[in-house]
Amino acid sequence: MRIPLLDLQAQYLTIKEDINQAIQKVLDSSVYILGPEMKTLEKEIAAFCGTKEAVAVANGTDALVLTLKAYGIGPGDEVITTPFTFFASAETVAQVGATPVFVDIDPVTLNMDLNQLEDKVTARTKAIIPVHIFGQMLDVERVMEIAARHALIVIEDAAQAIGAEYRGRKAGSIGNAGTFSFFPTKNLGSYGDAGMIVTNDEHLAGQLRMLRFHGCRIKYYHEEIGYNSRMDEIQAAILRVKLQHLERWNQGRREKAAYYDRHLPQAVTLPGRDPNARPIYHLYVIRTDERKALIDRLAEGGVASAIYYPVPLHLQRAFKDLGYKAGDFPAAEKACEQALAIPCYPELTIEQQEWIVKLVNKGE
Ligand SMILES: *Cc1c(COP(=O)(O)O)cnc(C)c1O
C-alpha cells in the first residue's frame, strides 16, 4: 500500500468538474488579474472568518510582508515570533528591515509560550506574529492583552489554520490582522500560489490594496513604493469552489486525527491539545525519540512521513547574524528532534489508517 503524506490528486477527482468549469469561465472572461472572482472570494473569506475585510494577495509570504509594511514596521523595529514555524513567519520581518525576536514554544502545544512572551518586549518592539502551528490556534485574546499593555500590533500567521477556532472565534479574526496562505498543500489550497489578509481595520485594508498594486489607488498615480502582489483570477475561482468544501474537509481531518488519538497513544507522543482550541489538523504531528526508526518503518510499509521542522529558525544559517545559539530555545529544539507528520487528510481510507497505525505501533 502506497500512502502519500497528502493526496491532492484524490481531492481533485472529487471536485474535478466544478474546478474545470470555474477555470474555463475565467478563460472565457478574459479578465485575469484584479477581477470579479478575486473580489468575490475576498467577501467570502471575510464572511467565513467573521471579519469586515479580506484582501487577496499573491501568496502567504506577501500577506505578511504587506501587512508589516502597511503598519509601518521597518528598520530599527523588533517583531516577536516563534522559532518553531515555517521560515516565512520570520523571514518577512527581516525582509521589511526589522529584526525578528524569538520566544520559545510551549512543549505541549508547540505554539509560542505566552508565559515567556512579555519578557521579550523591549522599547523597540512593534509587533507580535503568533503562528497557529499545524492548525491549532493559540490564545490570541491573551496575546492581544499583552500587546495592549505595550501598544503592539498583532498579526496572526494563520497560514496553517484556516477555519480553526479558539473559544468559537476563527483563526485570523482576533489579531489586528490575520494572514493566510493558499499554497497547494494548505487546508484550503490553490493550484499555484495565493494568499489573503483578513482584518476589521478598514484603513489597513485600504493600505494593503494600495501596496499590492504598486502603491497606487488610482491607476498611474503612485503614492508609495509598493509591490506587484495580486491573486490571479484562476486561483481565486479555484479557491471559491474549494471554500465550499472547507468545513467538511476540516471535519474529515478531525475524524482521522481522532482515530489516531485513539489508536496511537502507547507508541508515540500525540499532538498536544489546548482544550479551548478546535484544530483543523493541517498536519498531524506525533513526537518520538525513535524518529529515524519510525520513518524507516513507515517507508518500508509504503507510508510517507515528513519532518516539520528539522531546524528551528534561530539556528537557520540565514539568521546567524541575529546571534542565537543552540540551547537558547530548548523546547523548540526538542520539537525539531522529535516531530514527525503522518498522513492525515479527508480522503484517507480506514484501511490506510489501520495500516499506518499498525506500522507506528510495531515499535512497541
Ligand atoms: C505556508 C506558510 C507561510 C507562507 O505561505 P506561502 O503562501 O507559501 O508564501 C507562512 N507561514 C506559515 C506558518 C506557513 O505554513
mmCIF file of C-alpha atoms and ligand atoms in Angstrom:
data_model
loop_
_atom_site.group_PDB
_atom_site.id
_atom_site.type_symbol
_atom_site.label_atom_id
_atom_site.label_comp_id
_atom_site.label_asym_id
_atom_site.label_seq_id
_atom_site.Cartn_x
_atom_site.Cartn_y
_atom_site.Cartn_z
ATOM 1 C CA MET A 1 0.000 0.000 0.000
ATOM 2 C CA ARG A 2 1.471 3.390 -1.040
ATOM 3 C CA ILE A 3 0.196 6.243 1.116
ATOM 4 C CA PRO A 4 1.395 9.779 0.390
ATOM 5 C CA LEU A 5 1.594 12.450 3.097
ATOM 6 C CA LEU A 6 -1.177 14.310 1.280
ATOM 7 C CA ASP A 7 -3.191 13.165 -1.748
ATOM 8 C CA LEU A 8 -4.080 16.247 -3.799
ATOM 9 C CA GLN A 9 -4.982 14.094 -6.793
ATOM 10 C CA ALA A 10 -7.635 12.229 -4.789
ATOM 11 C CA GLN A 11 -9.092 15.555 -3.665
ATOM 12 C CA TYR A 12 -9.120 16.980 -7.197
ATOM 13 C CA LEU A 13 -11.001 13.956 -8.515
ATOM 14 C CA THR A 14 -13.865 14.649 -6.089
ATOM 15 C CA ILE A 15 -14.368 18.211 -7.424
ATOM 16 C CA LYS A 16 -12.938 17.935 -10.926
ATOM 17 C CA GLU A 17 -15.956 19.118 -12.912
ATOM 18 C CA ASP A 18 -16.602 22.175 -10.759
ATOM 19 C CA ILE A 19 -12.926 23.127 -10.862
ATOM 20 C CA ASN A 20 -12.583 22.678 -14.606
ATOM 21 C CA GLN A 21 -15.733 24.710 -15.187
ATOM 22 C CA ALA A 22 -14.558 27.511 -12.908
ATOM 23 C CA ILE A 23 -11.233 27.720 -14.741
ATOM 24 C CA GLN A 24 -12.965 27.672 -18.134
ATOM 25 C CA LYS A 25 -15.197 30.536 -17.031
ATOM 26 C CA VAL A 26 -12.161 32.677 -16.243
ATOM 27 C CA LEU A 27 -10.518 31.783 -19.547
ATOM 28 C CA ASP A 28 -13.680 32.785 -21.417
ATOM 29 C CA SER A 29 -13.984 36.060 -19.499
ATOM 30 C CA SER A 30 -10.511 37.334 -20.476
ATOM 31 C CA VAL A 31 -10.201 39.092 -17.110
ATOM 32 C CA TYR A 32 -7.201 37.536 -15.410
ATOM 33 C CA ILE A 33 -5.996 39.936 -12.701
ATOM 34 C CA LEU A 34 -7.948 42.023 -10.123
ATOM 35 C CA GLY A 35 -11.275 40.781 -11.416
ATOM 36 C CA PRO A 36 -14.630 39.621 -10.079
ATOM 37 C CA GLU A 37 -13.508 36.186 -8.854
ATOM 38 C CA MET A 38 -10.886 37.723 -6.569
ATOM 39 C CA LYS A 39 -13.277 40.371 -5.283
ATOM 40 C CA THR A 40 -15.991 37.810 -4.556
ATOM 41 C CA LEU A 41 -13.508 35.482 -2.861
ATOM 42 C CA GLU A 42 -12.435 38.371 -0.620
ATOM 43 C CA LYS A 43 -16.034 38.820 0.508
ATOM 44 C CA GLU A 44 -16.495 35.088 1.019
ATOM 45 C CA ILE A 45 -13.323 34.709 3.087
ATOM 46 C CA ALA A 46 -14.219 37.750 5.205
ATOM 47 C CA ALA A 47 -17.655 36.225 5.855
ATOM 48 C CA PHE A 48 -16.103 32.828 6.628
ATOM 49 C CA CYS A 49 -13.693 34.353 9.166
ATOM 50 C CA GLY A 50 -16.141 36.894 10.537
ATOM 51 C CA THR A 51 -14.057 39.958 9.658
ATOM 52 C CA LYS A 52 -15.032 43.191 7.920
ATOM 53 C CA GLU A 53 -12.347 42.951 5.265
ATOM 54 C CA ALA A 54 -10.233 40.495 3.352
ATOM 55 C CA VAL A 55 -7.501 41.442 0.881
ATOM 56 C CA ALA A 56 -6.205 38.919 -1.636
ATOM 57 C CA VAL A 57 -2.501 38.834 -2.467
ATOM 58 C CA ALA A 58 -0.067 36.632 -4.387
ATOM 59 C CA ASN A 59 0.924 34.281 -1.524
ATOM 60 C CA GLY A 60 1.052 33.879 2.238
ATOM 61 C CA THR A 61 4.533 35.331 2.498
ATOM 62 C CA ASP A 62 3.464 38.540 0.777
ATOM 63 C CA ALA A 63 0.427 38.653 3.061
ATOM 64 C CA LEU A 64 2.869 39.050 5.973
ATOM 65 C CA VAL A 65 5.227 41.446 4.165
ATOM 66 C CA LEU A 66 2.454 43.780 3.026
ATOM 67 C CA THR A 67 0.847 43.788 6.479
ATOM 68 C CA LEU A 68 4.150 44.611 8.195
ATOM 69 C CA LYS A 69 4.755 47.370 5.621
ATOM 70 C CA ALA A 70 1.228 48.731 5.966
ATOM 71 C CA TYR A 71 1.778 49.070 9.717
ATOM 72 C CA GLY A 72 4.991 50.969 9.060
ATOM 73 C CA ILE A 73 7.272 48.317 10.527
ATOM 74 C CA GLY A 74 10.860 48.530 9.301
ATOM 75 C CA PRO A 75 14.497 49.125 10.262
ATOM 76 C CA GLY A 76 15.099 49.548 13.999
ATOM 77 C CA ASP A 77 11.883 47.734 14.928
ATOM 78 C CA GLU A 78 11.596 44.346 16.604
ATOM 79 C CA VAL A 79 8.900 41.769 15.939
ATOM 80 C CA ILE A 80 8.405 38.793 18.243
ATOM 81 C CA THR A 81 7.595 35.392 16.791
ATOM 82 C CA THR A 82 8.208 31.676 17.316
ATOM 83 C CA PRO A 83 11.309 29.758 16.218
ATOM 84 C CA PHE A 84 9.172 26.667 15.504
ATOM 85 C CA THR A 85 7.387 27.566 12.277
ATOM 86 C CA PHE A 86 7.863 27.819 8.538
ATOM 87 C CA PHE A 87 10.692 30.226 7.656
ATOM 88 C CA ALA A 88 8.391 32.895 6.203
ATOM 89 C CA SER A 89 6.987 33.839 9.634
ATOM 90 C CA ALA A 90 10.343 35.450 10.493
ATOM 91 C CA GLU A 91 11.836 35.909 7.014
ATOM 92 C CA THR A 92 9.196 38.541 6.261
ATOM 93 C CA VAL A 93 10.188 40.538 9.356
ATOM 94 C CA ALA A 94 13.748 40.650 8.044
ATOM 95 C CA GLN A 95 12.506 41.430 4.519
ATOM 96 C CA VAL A 96 10.986 44.710 5.700
ATOM 97 C CA GLY A 97 14.230 45.538 7.512
ATOM 98 C CA ALA A 98 13.039 44.810 11.057
ATOM 99 C CA THR A 99 14.565 42.298 13.498
ATOM 100 C CA PRO A 100 12.887 39.001 14.361
ATOM 101 C CA VAL A 101 12.976 38.213 18.080
ATOM 102 C CA PHE A 102 12.162 34.660 19.096
ATOM 103 C CA VAL A 103 10.352 33.314 22.115
ATOM 104 C CA ASP A 104 10.367 29.608 22.970
ATOM 105 C CA ILE A 105 7.355 27.357 22.467
ATOM 106 C CA ASP A 106 5.046 25.561 24.834
ATOM 107 C CA PRO A 107 6.321 21.959 24.843
ATOM 108 C CA VAL A 108 2.771 20.571 24.737
ATOM 109 C CA THR A 109 1.031 22.621 22.007
ATOM 110 C CA LEU A 110 4.249 23.655 20.190
ATOM 111 C CA ASN A 111 2.781 27.161 19.860
ATOM 112 C CA MET A 112 4.526 30.277 21.182
ATOM 113 C CA ASP A 113 4.794 30.127 25.007
ATOM 114 C CA LEU A 114 2.655 33.026 26.181
ATOM 115 C CA ASN A 115 4.166 32.842 29.672
ATOM 116 C CA GLN A 116 7.506 33.924 28.193
ATOM 117 C CA LEU A 117 6.179 36.376 25.618
ATOM 118 C CA GLU A 118 6.112 39.563 27.663
ATOM 119 C CA ASP A 119 9.759 39.101 28.747
ATOM 120 C CA LYS A 120 10.786 39.602 25.116
ATOM 121 C CA VAL A 121 9.146 43.015 24.757
ATOM 122 C CA THR A 122 11.610 45.922 24.560
ATOM 123 C CA ALA A 123 11.305 49.613 23.742
ATOM 124 C CA ARG A 124 11.849 48.656 20.085
ATOM 125 C CA THR A 125 9.152 46.004 19.847
ATOM 126 C CA LYS A 126 6.425 46.960 17.366
ATOM 127 C CA ALA A 127 4.520 43.761 16.699
ATOM 128 C CA ILE A 128 3.928 40.134 17.592
ATOM 129 C CA ILE A 129 3.409 37.397 15.000
ATOM 130 C CA PRO A 130 1.829 34.384 16.695
ATOM 131 C CA VAL A 131 1.652 31.305 14.446
ATOM 132 C CA HIS A 132 -1.111 28.707 14.781
ATOM 133 C CA ILE A 133 1.199 25.803 14.224
ATOM 134 C CA PHE A 134 -0.131 22.715 12.404
ATOM 135 C CA GLY A 135 -3.658 24.179 12.518
ATOM 136 C CA GLN A 136 -4.150 24.536 16.276
ATOM 137 C CA MET A 137 -4.798 28.082 17.448
ATOM 138 C CA LEU A 138 -3.152 29.639 20.432
ATOM 139 C CA ASP A 139 -4.922 32.088 22.748
ATOM 140 C CA VAL A 140 -4.809 35.276 20.646
ATOM 141 C CA GLU A 141 -7.050 37.118 23.115
ATOM 142 C CA ARG A 142 -4.266 36.743 25.660
ATOM 143 C CA VAL A 143 -1.715 37.926 23.103
ATOM 144 C CA MET A 144 -3.928 40.974 22.488
ATOM 145 C CA GLU A 145 -3.942 41.766 26.226
ATOM 146 C CA ILE A 146 -0.153 41.658 26.344
ATOM 147 C CA ALA A 147 0.021 43.721 23.132
ATOM 148 C CA ALA A 148 -2.359 46.328 24.551
ATOM 149 C CA ARG A 149 -0.102 46.901 27.561
ATOM 150 C CA HIS A 150 2.769 47.842 25.227
ATOM 151 C CA ALA A 151 0.857 49.306 22.251
ATOM 152 C CA LEU A 152 1.905 46.498 19.898
ATOM 153 C CA ILE A 153 0.323 45.219 16.687
ATOM 154 C CA VAL A 154 -0.670 41.553 16.499
ATOM 155 C CA ILE A 155 -0.517 39.784 13.134
ATOM 156 C CA GLU A 156 -1.771 36.208 13.286
ATOM 157 C CA ASP A 157 0.120 33.962 10.894
ATOM 158 C CA ALA A 158 -2.860 31.702 10.225
ATOM 159 C CA ALA A 159 -1.343 30.093 7.115
ATOM 160 C CA GLN A 160 -1.902 26.625 8.577
ATOM 161 C CA ALA A 161 -5.160 27.336 10.370
ATOM 162 C CA ILE A 162 -7.969 28.481 8.082
ATOM 163 C CA GLY A 163 -11.219 27.507 9.809
ATOM 164 C CA ALA A 164 -9.580 26.651 13.131
ATOM 165 C CA GLU A 165 -11.223 28.173 16.213
ATOM 166 C CA TYR A 166 -10.353 29.286 19.719
ATOM 167 C CA ARG A 167 -13.313 29.659 22.087
ATOM 168 C CA GLY A 168 -15.506 29.829 18.983
ATOM 169 C CA ARG A 169 -13.527 32.591 17.224
ATOM 170 C CA LYS A 170 -11.891 31.912 13.882
ATOM 171 C CA ALA A 171 -8.152 31.972 13.211
ATOM 172 C CA GLY A 172 -7.057 35.309 11.786
ATOM 173 C CA SER A 173 -10.032 37.242 13.136
ATOM 174 C CA ILE A 174 -8.772 38.186 16.610
ATOM 175 C CA GLY A 175 -5.481 39.990 15.961
ATOM 176 C CA ASN A 176 -5.175 43.355 14.236
ATOM 177 C CA ALA A 177 -4.773 41.292 11.090
ATOM 178 C CA GLY A 178 -4.552 37.624 10.140
ATOM 179 C CA THR A 179 -2.715 36.178 7.163
ATOM 180 C CA PHE A 180 -3.449 33.055 5.132
ATOM 181 C CA SER A 181 -1.535 31.049 2.572
ATOM 182 C CA PHE A 182 -3.323 29.111 -0.137
ATOM 183 C CA PHE A 183 -0.216 27.168 -1.117
ATOM 184 C CA PRO A 184 -1.452 23.890 -2.676
ATOM 185 C CA THR A 185 -0.785 21.767 0.419
ATOM 186 C CA LYS A 186 -2.595 24.044 2.877
ATOM 187 C CA ASN A 187 -6.084 23.012 4.043
ATOM 188 C CA LEU A 188 -7.513 25.475 1.523
ATOM 189 C CA GLY A 189 -5.048 25.183 -1.342
ATOM 190 C CA SER A 190 -4.999 26.806 -4.763
ATOM 191 C CA TYR A 191 -3.348 25.246 -7.813
ATOM 192 C CA GLY A 192 -0.468 27.677 -7.642
ATOM 193 C CA ASP A 193 0.360 30.464 -5.198
ATOM 194 C CA ALA A 194 -2.158 32.676 -3.425
ATOM 195 C CA GLY A 195 -2.659 34.406 -0.082
ATOM 196 C CA MET A 196 -5.037 36.635 1.892
ATOM 197 C CA ILE A 197 -5.145 39.082 4.782
ATOM 198 C CA VAL A 198 -8.250 39.389 6.960
ATOM 199 C CA THR A 199 -8.871 42.350 9.273
ATOM 200 C CA ASN A 200 -11.510 44.526 10.877
ATOM 201 C CA ASP A 201 -9.271 47.535 10.270
ATOM 202 C CA GLU A 202 -10.641 49.253 7.160
ATOM 203 C CA HIS A 203 -7.740 51.669 6.991
ATOM 204 C CA LEU A 204 -5.328 48.714 6.913
ATOM 205 C CA ALA A 205 -7.346 47.048 4.142
ATOM 206 C CA GLY A 206 -7.075 50.221 2.046
ATOM 207 C CA GLN A 207 -3.319 50.378 2.593
ATOM 208 C CA LEU A 208 -2.953 46.718 1.620
ATOM 209 C CA ARG A 209 -4.945 47.212 -1.600
ATOM 210 C CA MET A 210 -2.699 50.145 -2.427
ATOM 211 C CA LEU A 211 0.514 48.239 -1.632
ATOM 212 C CA ARG A 212 -0.391 45.126 -3.642
ATOM 213 C CA PHE A 213 -0.888 47.301 -6.726
ATOM 214 C CA HIS A 214 2.403 49.223 -6.962
ATOM 215 C CA GLY A 215 1.431 51.668 -4.238
ATOM 216 C CA CYS A 216 -1.416 53.167 -6.189
ATOM 217 C CA ARG A 217 -5.110 53.654 -5.549
ATOM 218 C CA ILE A 218 -5.812 55.428 -8.824
ATOM 219 C CA LYS A 219 -4.125 53.853 -11.821
ATOM 220 C CA TYR A 220 -0.811 55.522 -12.702
ATOM 221 C CA TYR A 221 -0.854 57.752 -9.560
ATOM 222 C CA HIS A 222 1.643 56.121 -7.169
ATOM 223 C CA GLU A 223 1.543 57.217 -3.526
ATOM 224 C CA GLU A 224 4.214 54.846 -2.297
ATOM 225 C CA ILE A 225 6.760 52.275 -3.415
ATOM 226 C CA GLY A 226 4.613 49.181 -3.416
ATOM 227 C CA TYR A 227 4.576 45.641 -4.756
ATOM 228 C CA ASN A 228 3.108 43.592 -7.537
ATOM 229 C CA SER A 229 1.243 41.082 -5.400
ATOM 230 C CA ARG A 230 -2.171 40.106 -6.676
ATOM 231 C CA MET A 231 -4.099 36.861 -6.583
ATOM 232 C CA ASP A 232 -4.928 35.888 -10.145
ATOM 233 C CA GLU A 233 -8.471 35.136 -11.261
ATOM 234 C CA ILE A 234 -7.850 31.464 -11.977
ATOM 235 C CA GLN A 235 -6.611 30.824 -8.435
ATOM 236 C CA ALA A 236 -9.478 32.850 -6.979
ATOM 237 C CA ALA A 237 -12.027 30.838 -8.994
ATOM 238 C CA ILE A 238 -10.449 27.551 -7.835
ATOM 239 C CA LEU A 239 -10.442 28.725 -4.216
ATOM 240 C CA ARG A 240 -14.119 29.732 -4.424
ATOM 241 C CA VAL A 241 -15.024 26.183 -5.440
ATOM 242 C CA LYS A 242 -12.859 24.673 -2.709
ATOM 243 C CA LEU A 243 -14.035 27.058 0.032
ATOM 244 C CA GLN A 244 -17.468 25.441 -0.199
ATOM 245 C CA HIS A 245 -15.910 22.153 0.917
ATOM 246 C CA LEU A 246 -13.518 23.500 3.519
ATOM 247 C CA GLU A 247 -15.608 22.912 6.659
ATOM 248 C CA ARG A 248 -16.356 19.355 5.576
ATOM 249 C CA TRP A 249 -12.697 18.691 4.746
ATOM 250 C CA ASN A 250 -11.543 20.143 8.059
ATOM 251 C CA GLN A 251 -14.089 17.932 9.833
ATOM 252 C CA GLY A 252 -12.774 14.936 7.874
ATOM 253 C CA ARG A 253 -9.272 15.675 9.134
ATOM 254 C CA ARG A 254 -10.557 15.934 12.710
ATOM 255 C CA GLU A 255 -12.074 12.473 12.351
ATOM 256 C CA LYS A 256 -8.830 10.986 11.018
ATOM 257 C CA ALA A 257 -6.972 12.696 13.866
ATOM 258 C CA ALA A 258 -9.419 11.291 16.427
ATOM 259 C CA TYR A 259 -8.765 7.797 15.085
ATOM 260 C CA TYR A 260 -5.016 8.256 15.568
ATOM 261 C CA ASP A 261 -5.624 9.715 19.030
ATOM 262 C CA ARG A 262 -7.463 6.532 19.992
ATOM 263 C CA HIS A 263 -5.003 4.076 18.468
ATOM 264 C CA LEU A 264 -1.514 5.534 18.864
ATOM 265 C CA PRO A 265 -1.075 6.789 22.419
ATOM 266 C CA GLN A 266 1.148 3.917 23.600
ATOM 267 C CA ALA A 267 3.773 4.158 20.895
ATOM 268 C CA VAL A 268 4.353 7.899 20.478
ATOM 269 C CA THR A 269 3.521 11.286 21.990
ATOM 270 C CA LEU A 270 0.272 12.541 20.455
ATOM 271 C CA PRO A 271 -0.205 16.136 19.286
ATOM 272 C CA GLY A 272 -0.640 18.250 22.440
ATOM 273 C CA ARG A 273 -4.046 19.856 22.718
ATOM 274 C CA ASP A 274 -5.238 23.150 24.152
ATOM 275 C CA PRO A 275 -8.759 22.416 25.428
ATOM 276 C CA ASN A 276 -10.069 25.785 24.160
ATOM 277 C CA ALA A 277 -8.805 25.182 20.632
ATOM 278 C CA ARG A 278 -10.629 23.465 17.786
ATOM 279 C CA PRO A 279 -7.808 22.462 15.413
ATOM 280 C CA ILE A 280 -8.035 21.721 11.693
ATOM 281 C CA TYR A 281 -5.028 19.354 11.611
ATOM 282 C CA HIS A 282 -3.145 20.980 8.778
ATOM 283 C CA LEU A 283 -0.622 18.367 9.875
ATOM 284 C CA TYR A 284 -0.941 15.554 12.394
ATOM 285 C CA VAL A 285 2.417 15.687 14.141
ATOM 286 C CA ILE A 286 3.470 12.991 16.571
ATOM 287 C CA ARG A 287 6.652 13.035 18.626
ATOM 288 C CA THR A 288 9.107 10.269 19.365
ATOM 289 C CA ASP A 289 12.740 9.811 20.350
ATOM 290 C CA GLU A 290 12.883 6.920 17.865
ATOM 291 C CA ARG A 291 12.069 9.115 14.897
ATOM 292 C CA LYS A 292 14.601 7.716 12.448
ATOM 293 C CA ALA A 293 13.477 4.141 13.050
ATOM 294 C CA LEU A 294 9.831 5.150 12.678
ATOM 295 C CA ILE A 295 10.444 6.990 9.392
ATOM 296 C CA ASP A 296 12.199 3.894 8.017
ATOM 297 C CA ARG A 297 9.492 1.524 9.204
ATOM 298 C CA LEU A 298 6.778 3.669 7.642
ATOM 299 C CA ALA A 299 8.730 3.996 4.383
ATOM 300 C CA GLU A 300 9.210 0.232 4.185
ATOM 301 C CA GLY A 301 5.453 -0.112 4.533
ATOM 302 C CA GLY A 302 4.902 2.426 1.716
ATOM 303 C CA VAL A 303 3.827 5.261 4.022
ATOM 304 C CA ALA A 304 5.216 8.764 3.566
ATOM 305 C CA SER A 305 6.025 10.909 6.587
ATOM 306 C CA ALA A 306 7.819 14.247 6.927
ATOM 307 C CA ILE A 307 9.747 16.232 9.493
ATOM 308 C CA TYR A 308 8.218 19.594 10.425
ATOM 309 C CA TYR A 309 10.589 21.256 11.140
ATOM 310 C CA PRO A 310 14.142 19.901 11.046
ATOM 311 C CA VAL A 311 15.823 23.180 12.099
ATOM 312 C CA PRO A 312 14.391 25.863 14.398
ATOM 313 C CA LEU A 313 14.524 29.355 12.916
ATOM 314 C CA HIS A 314 17.034 30.740 15.443
ATOM 315 C CA LEU A 315 19.569 28.172 14.193
ATOM 316 C CA GLN A 316 18.994 28.796 10.477
ATOM 317 C CA ARG A 317 22.082 29.966 8.644
ATOM 318 C CA ALA A 318 20.155 32.902 7.175
ATOM 319 C CA PHE A 319 19.641 34.231 10.720
ATOM 320 C CA LYS A 320 23.185 33.661 12.003
ATOM 321 C CA ASP A 321 23.723 37.411 12.349
ATOM 322 C CA LEU A 322 20.974 37.515 14.985
ATOM 323 C CA GLY A 323 23.488 35.789 17.272
ATOM 324 C CA TYR A 324 21.401 32.945 18.651
ATOM 325 C CA LYS A 325 22.956 29.600 19.595
ATOM 326 C CA ALA A 326 21.899 26.027 20.313
ATOM 327 C CA GLY A 327 20.269 25.821 23.729
ATOM 328 C CA ASP A 328 18.584 29.242 23.503
ATOM 329 C CA PHE A 329 15.106 27.738 22.923
ATOM 330 C CA PRO A 330 15.169 24.204 24.327
ATOM 331 C CA ALA A 331 11.506 23.379 23.692
ATOM 332 C CA ALA A 332 11.707 24.370 20.020
ATOM 333 C CA GLU A 333 14.963 22.471 19.586
ATOM 334 C CA LYS A 334 13.483 19.367 21.206
ATOM 335 C CA ALA A 335 10.433 19.560 18.934
ATOM 336 C CA CYS A 336 12.720 19.706 15.890
ATOM 337 C CA GLU A 337 14.364 16.469 17.045
ATOM 338 C CA GLN A 338 11.135 14.583 17.736
ATOM 339 C CA ALA A 339 8.352 15.818 15.471
ATOM 340 C CA LEU A 340 7.028 13.757 12.582
ATOM 341 C CA ALA A 341 3.952 14.360 10.429
ATOM 342 C CA ILE A 342 1.998 11.307 9.292
ATOM 343 C CA PRO A 343 -0.752 11.254 6.631
ATOM 344 C CA CYS A 344 -3.969 12.938 7.853
ATOM 345 C CA TYR A 345 -6.400 14.113 5.178
ATOM 346 C CA PRO A 346 -10.071 13.551 4.454
ATOM 347 C CA GLU A 347 -9.578 11.119 1.559
ATOM 348 C CA LEU A 348 -7.548 8.706 3.711
ATOM 349 C CA THR A 349 -9.420 5.391 3.884
ATOM 350 C CA ILE A 350 -9.950 3.328 7.014
ATOM 351 C CA GLU A 351 -7.763 0.553 5.557
ATOM 352 C CA GLN A 352 -4.958 3.045 5.023
ATOM 353 C CA GLN A 353 -5.283 4.392 8.547
ATOM 354 C CA GLU A 354 -5.313 0.886 10.037
ATOM 355 C CA TRP A 355 -2.102 0.139 8.149
ATOM 356 C CA ILE A 356 -0.409 3.336 9.361
ATOM 357 C CA VAL A 357 -1.441 2.648 12.961
ATOM 358 C CA LYS A 358 -0.083 -0.877 12.710
ATOM 359 C CA LEU A 359 3.280 0.354 11.424
ATOM 360 C CA VAL A 360 3.590 3.068 14.067
ATOM 361 C CA ASN A 361 2.666 0.696 16.890
ATOM 362 C CA LYS A 362 5.014 -2.071 15.703
ATOM 363 C CA GLY A 363 7.866 -0.419 17.578
ATOM 364 C CA GLU A 364 6.035 -1.140 20.830
HETATM 365 C C1 LIG B 1 2.892 28.252 4.211
HETATM 366 C C2 LIG B 1 3.256 29.197 5.278
HETATM 367 C C3 LIG B 1 3.607 30.539 5.012
HETATM 368 C C4 LIG B 1 3.905 31.069 3.639
HETATM 369 O O1 LIG B 1 2.912 30.942 2.705
HETATM 370 P P1 LIG B 1 3.266 30.940 1.131
HETATM 371 O O2 LIG B 1 1.913 31.021 0.509
HETATM 372 O O3 LIG B 1 3.961 29.672 0.826
HETATM 373 O O4 LIG B 1 4.081 32.141 0.845
HETATM 374 C C5 LIG B 1 3.807 31.395 6.082
HETATM 375 N N1 LIG B 1 3.705 30.959 7.345
HETATM 376 C C6 LIG B 1 3.402 29.689 7.639
HETATM 377 C C7 LIG B 1 3.283 29.286 9.076
HETATM 378 C C8 LIG B 1 3.182 28.756 6.621
HETATM 379 O O5 LIG B 1 2.903 27.500 6.938
#
